[in-house]
């Protein structure tokens, strides 16, 4: 893809962006503030810029006077980049020169770690738990009337050097007819044992050579969203993927409300049915889209948190939410998919990720396996941030984990204008350090209607660095802007005035919202601190952070460090691994070693119940500041704040 | 029970019988002929005897003149024995003196081998494949929140020295609630592995200590009749048993017609459903009769011939009846009873006996296991006689088997008045060597309506020894009796005249009937001969015969030797083992060793397809005589025949 150089004046900052990038987003990327209220829809008309050199596409608007248009004025939010260009921010929207010298807080989203199929292949680990073997059996005759099963097993033992082969009963039911459909030429699917001294079992037979048709399904059962992938076990490729809301959402947003529902009457059956319906819907779509014969699917691997796992398996989750918080099981045996009501062929085996505790579940274990954390030498912190944040710390030698009850702030819960990351959510933000006017960018470049999780972090971080809120999370009362105001005794900052929103009132961020965010990030940060302390380490000792969860991909790492959600460290050492649960599920479909390793990993992962760890509360209270009571933990931020302070005094 | 001595005059033969025995049956037992037509119902009035000494109960009839009654005349068939008694057969029914000196052909039913539980216990083999273990687990608390399954497995591993325990998924589903029902005191049912290095698996959990409630079900799936037993695995006792017609009977009498039905449309499902319904009916009855909680049942063991097994398992039997006669499988894995639609709790495991070939099935393997044949040093012939007769020869070192297509003669098929062994069937018979008048005894002592299998053998043997039929199976044309006659070109003997039957005509035995019997016994005898010859032995080398099947218990061994169905040998060496298939199923429920041994037994049992063994046809043709072309094979019979011939000449 073509890239272009965009230079912003008077800041004289240059940024390289892809062809077609929106100009106001390029400015945000460069750390250049342009007043912008309406999220990018072009209705507020505030983001006027002058194209000094080169050209852009669009940006011409009725909101611009004809003479201004002649002069090269454009609305930055409606202009897209088609070549190198120099853009001047007009004087009315530029802060005074001293402020211009403030270096922008670096913008950095995490490096994404993709699933590394080649590494699996290189290390000889690309050995799916189910393997297809094609054989041409001698046909029976008057001198040789071995039973059909004996014929197949003997041949595999002799020719394929199989040892102690078992046969599943449904295979026996179909074998006689299948054998005779293509003159005793068949493909057998063998389920490989977890332990080397175990027994391989024939779980399916198909007429002729079907070895190229070898598939698996990987599923992440999220509390909100379920993700599925159809995997080609010959190439390792993902043939199709699909996400859908977990059908249980309509019975409660979080795991606790789901458990409560499941405890009543037929609730558990219902919870099971609706999530199975969601999974079946996803399977149907990915099978259809990939155009494969479902009989070629041999396994489905599923990962979810402890509650999602138990509800899916129809295992009473009642004791998960009651002290002493006991899950039903850690390791689940292989289960026939049909016994779980999954719409898959009879022979398909369901492999479910094990749980560590009631609040560190199979999704986290899958993440530890999928991310390779359990194989690394580096001291690594794994964080899966959602309503419940789970953290794991360790390396290939040891692992410790804990669950932090963050609350739903990062998913928009408990925030007056909070919303999920959907069209109209403010996702990025900058503030003019002099006028305190905002620059709001929304998902979909439409007028704002709320604030999503990553937007919330960006807003609070920017307001804090600009000195608009102090380290207690309170607004400075004396700034020269009417955007900060008191309403019904609560202080707030007006992000967007009603006219520029999609809603019927001003879109604001209140001190209560900030307090909720601080509590959420404090729970997570102090959870990590406590966990590390329990194993005798400090945050500074970390070599690497893995960020998991849908949330992580959009979070600006530096901003997350500004508010004290992430510990301050070189952003290059932070890796976003996306949906780690799905990644782990996919990996299990491709390498049988995982199933042996995961038993060991689950056994050695020490779970800390934070509520029963005395130091946790002290760490938590100390974290209820921006970024923390102990600013020394954030030296780079401290330097920036000191510099700013030196300028404004 | 009291026994009494009955002396018959003028033969001067004494027999000891139980109190209450019927007088005419005592006579038959003593080898004393009394004319009797009506089977024992007292209507023909022919069986008049004089009580000389002692007394009997009953036998007074309108058929006797008052003065005769005064003289002590009684109808033998209506009189029962209450003390020692001397009985005189009146002159009109007694043959002349020379004939009286013919010693009676010994009457001998086989010694019955009962299931030997004590032997199992003595040898340390009474180890059921499922074992119950009661444990009192520590309850979870804030310091110990192990998952429920982990808690149970760890405790069993530590305290019960269990190794590599597996857990079935349904156990996980119920464990959380079960644990908390009786303060973490539970009884776990462990399925023991077949191989010593295998894994025990927890298949059920119950609250509290339920170890005394430990049951198994054993089932013989016969083509005609299904038998079931409920077994107490603590004591080894049979708590209840029940037989019922196989529901498939209405779709065809023999295995071939069942296979043909199963091949059409939904036939296989139907065959499966009806036999499962039969088994479920039996289970319901035995569980109810024994008054046990079905949740205490852990296993069901089933044995049947190859066709019955495949139909029950819903495995297409099409290739069983088509050359080269290939069964689907030899060994079947353990299957969940519910997956076979059996009305048993979810955790119950079904163990199905393996098959050797299309016509030597699990019922025979069960017989070999149940009879102990596979453990004996004696060279033993095992015969299961029915429509298809299966024979096994060997000992603990080797085993060979074959199936003989005997045809249905022993079950009353192909015989004009043939019938199953039910009320009104002639089951025993004697002939007056001078007058050729019959003595017919029927099941239930009612007027005859047909001839059952054992009756047929007794009739033909008696007619042959009396010289009424020759060794070709043809009636002597010149005997001084109107009971032998020609009708529509076919010669026959009138067993019962119409007036004394329950039917609307004379009850006869035709030469065609005899021919069919000879074919049936010839097929079996020559099958044994061929099998022995193939392994380099002769009939004379046999140490023992095991007779199995419902048929065997009523067969008079000596008569069976007279017609050449059984080889002539000391009757004490012939053991009747009853329903060997059921015995084997029961044994499997009680000793796990069987499951390992049976694999070996099945592997080492060499199957001979008689139709493909060239010498078989020669042996068969030589067997189509009474008792055989080679009378030297039957020396005792030859001596008796020689003696008789010397008298009558």
PDB file of N, CA and C in Angstrom, chain B residues 528-556:
ATOM      1  N   UNK B 528     -19.015 -82.294  14.680  1.00  0.00           N
ATOM      2  CA  UNK B 528     -18.060 -82.609  15.744  1.00  0.00           C
ATOM      3  C   UNK B 528     -16.922 -83.464  15.191  1.00  0.00           C
ATOM      4  N   UNK B 529     -17.302 -84.461  14.414  1.00  0.00           N
ATOM      5  CA  UNK B 529     -16.293 -85.353  13.834  1.00  0.00           C
ATOM      6  C   UNK B 529     -15.295 -84.581  12.987  1.00  0.00           C
ATOM      7  N   UNK B 530     -15.832 -83.717  12.125  1.00  0.00           N
ATOM      8  CA  UNK B 530     -14.977 -82.956  11.214  1.00  0.00           C
ATOM      9  C   UNK B 530     -14.037 -82.059  12.001  1.00  0.00           C
ATOM     10  N   UNK B 531     -14.618 -81.371  12.984  1.00  0.00           N
ATOM     11  CA  UNK B 531     -13.823 -80.446  13.782  1.00  0.00           C
ATOM     12  C   UNK B 531     -12.672 -81.190  14.463  1.00  0.00           C
ATOM     13  N   UNK B 532     -13.004 -82.348  15.060  1.00  0.00           N
ATOM     14  CA  UNK B 532     -11.973 -83.134  15.742  1.00  0.00           C
ATOM     15  C   UNK B 532     -10.920 -83.605  14.751  1.00  0.00           C
ATOM     16  N   UNK B 533     -11.380 -84.089  13.622  1.00  0.00           N
ATOM     17  CA  UNK B 533     -10.449 -84.587  12.614  1.00  0.00           C
ATOM     18  C   UNK B 533      -9.504 -83.476  12.158  1.00  0.00           C
ATOM     19  N   UNK B 534     -10.057 -82.258  12.003  1.00  0.00           N
ATOM     20  CA  UNK B 534      -9.230 -81.135  11.545  1.00  0.00           C
ATOM     21  C   UNK B 534      -8.121 -80.821  12.540  1.00  0.00           C
ATOM     22  N   UNK B 535      -8.365 -81.124  13.823  1.00  0.00           N
ATOM     23  CA  UNK B 535      -7.317 -80.869  14.816  1.00  0.00           C
ATOM     24  C   UNK B 535      -6.599 -82.179  15.173  1.00  0.00           C
ATOM     25  N   UNK B 536      -6.826 -83.233  14.372  1.00  0.00           N
ATOM     26  CA  UNK B 536      -6.050 -84.462  14.523  1.00  0.00           C
ATOM     27  C   UNK B 536      -6.514 -85.366  15.665  1.00  0.00           C
ATOM     28  N   UNK B 537      -7.800 -85.292  16.019  1.00  0.00           N
ATOM     29  CA  UNK B 537      -8.308 -86.117  17.119  1.00  0.00           C
ATOM     30  C   UNK B 537      -9.520 -86.910  16.645  1.00  0.00           C
ATOM     31  N   UNK B 538      -9.919 -87.861  17.520  1.00  0.00           N
ATOM     32  CA  UNK B 538     -11.125 -88.637  17.227  1.00  0.00           C
ATOM     33  C   UNK B 538     -12.120 -88.443  18.364  1.00  0.00           C
ATOM     34  N   UNK B 539     -13.364 -88.794  18.098  1.00  0.00           N
ATOM     35  CA  UNK B 539     -14.424 -88.661  19.097  1.00  0.00           C
ATOM     36  C   UNK B 539     -14.056 -89.403  20.378  1.00  0.00           C
ATOM     37  N   UNK B 540     -13.407 -90.544  20.221  1.00  0.00           N
ATOM     38  CA  UNK B 540     -13.030 -91.359  21.380  1.00  0.00           C
ATOM     39  C   UNK B 540     -12.046 -90.647  22.314  1.00  0.00           C
ATOM     40  N   UNK B 541     -11.369 -89.655  21.790  1.00  0.00           N
ATOM     41  CA  UNK B 541     -10.379 -88.947  22.615  1.00  0.00           C
ATOM     42  C   UNK B 541     -11.005 -87.974  23.610  1.00  0.00           C
ATOM     43  N   UNK B 542     -12.291 -87.716  23.450  1.00  0.00           N
ATOM     44  CA  UNK B 542     -12.932 -86.708  24.309  1.00  0.00           C
ATOM     45  C   UNK B 542     -12.965 -87.141  25.769  1.00  0.00           C
ATOM     46  N   UNK B 543     -12.637 -86.231  26.658  1.00  0.00           N
ATOM     47  CA  UNK B 543     -12.746 -86.498  28.087  1.00  0.00           C
ATOM     48  C   UNK B 543     -14.119 -86.089  28.628  1.00  0.00           C
ATOM     49  N   UNK B 544     -14.725 -85.120  27.971  1.00  0.00           N
ATOM     50  CA  UNK B 544     -15.926 -84.536  28.550  1.00  0.00           C
ATOM     51  C   UNK B 544     -16.754 -83.850  27.469  1.00  0.00           C
ATOM     52  N   UNK B 545     -18.072 -83.830  27.727  1.00  0.00           N
ATOM     53  CA  UNK B 545     -18.954 -83.056  26.850  1.00  0.00           C
ATOM     54  C   UNK B 545     -19.734 -82.072  27.711  1.00  0.00           C
ATOM     55  N   UNK B 546     -19.766 -80.840  27.279  1.00  0.00           N
ATOM     56  CA  UNK B 546     -20.658 -79.848  27.896  1.00  0.00           C
ATOM     57  C   UNK B 546     -21.833 -79.630  26.951  1.00  0.00           C
ATOM     58  N   UNK B 547     -23.014 -79.848  27.471  1.00  0.00           N
ATOM     59  CA  UNK B 547     -24.222 -79.604  26.677  1.00  0.00           C
ATOM     60  C   UNK B 547     -24.839 -78.289  27.130  1.00  0.00           C
ATOM     61  N   UNK B 548     -25.080 -77.416  26.184  1.00  0.00           N
ATOM     62  CA  UNK B 548     -25.672 -76.128  26.545  1.00  0.00           C
ATOM     63  C   UNK B 548     -26.956 -75.898  25.769  1.00  0.00           C
ATOM     64  N   UNK B 549     -27.713 -74.930  26.231  1.00  0.00           N
ATOM     65  CA  UNK B 549     -28.950 -74.588  25.531  1.00  0.00           C
ATOM     66  C   UNK B 549     -30.147 -75.100  26.295  1.00  0.00           C
ATOM     67  N   UNK B 550     -31.285 -74.481  26.095  1.00  0.00           N
ATOM     68  CA  UNK B 550     -32.502 -74.864  26.799  1.00  0.00           C
ATOM     69  C   UNK B 550     -32.836 -76.322  26.546  1.00  0.00           C
ATOM     70  N   UNK B 551     -32.529 -76.795  25.369  1.00  0.00           N
ATOM     71  CA  UNK B 551     -32.760 -78.151  24.923  1.00  0.00           C
ATOM     72  C   UNK B 551     -32.129 -79.204  25.832  1.00  0.00           C
ATOM     73  N   UNK B 552     -30.853 -78.979  26.144  1.00  0.00           N
ATOM     74  CA  UNK B 552     -30.066 -80.011  26.824  1.00  0.00           C
ATOM     75  C   UNK B 552     -30.610 -80.552  28.123  1.00  0.00           C
ATOM     76  N   UNK B 553     -31.344 -79.746  28.868  1.00  0.00           N
ATOM     77  CA  UNK B 553     -31.735 -80.194  30.207  1.00  0.00           C
ATOM     78  C   UNK B 553     -32.745 -81.321  30.164  1.00  0.00           C
ATOM     79  N   UNK B 554     -33.487 -81.444  29.079  1.00  0.00           N
ATOM     80  CA  UNK B 554     -34.535 -82.463  29.019  1.00  0.00           C
ATOM     81  C   UNK B 554     -34.133 -83.674  28.200  1.00  0.00           C
ATOM     82  N   UNK B 555     -33.008 -83.563  27.529  1.00  0.00           N
ATOM     83  CA  UNK B 555     -32.611 -84.655  26.651  1.00  0.00           C
ATOM     84  C   UNK B 555     -32.142 -85.838  27.482  1.00  0.00           C
ATOM     85  N   UNK B 556     -32.651 -87.001  27.109  1.00  0.00           N
ATOM     86  CA  UNK B 556     -32.161 -88.229  27.708  1.00  0.00           C
ATOM     87  C   UNK B 556     -30.865 -88.575  26.982  1.00  0.00           C
TER      88      UNK B 556
END
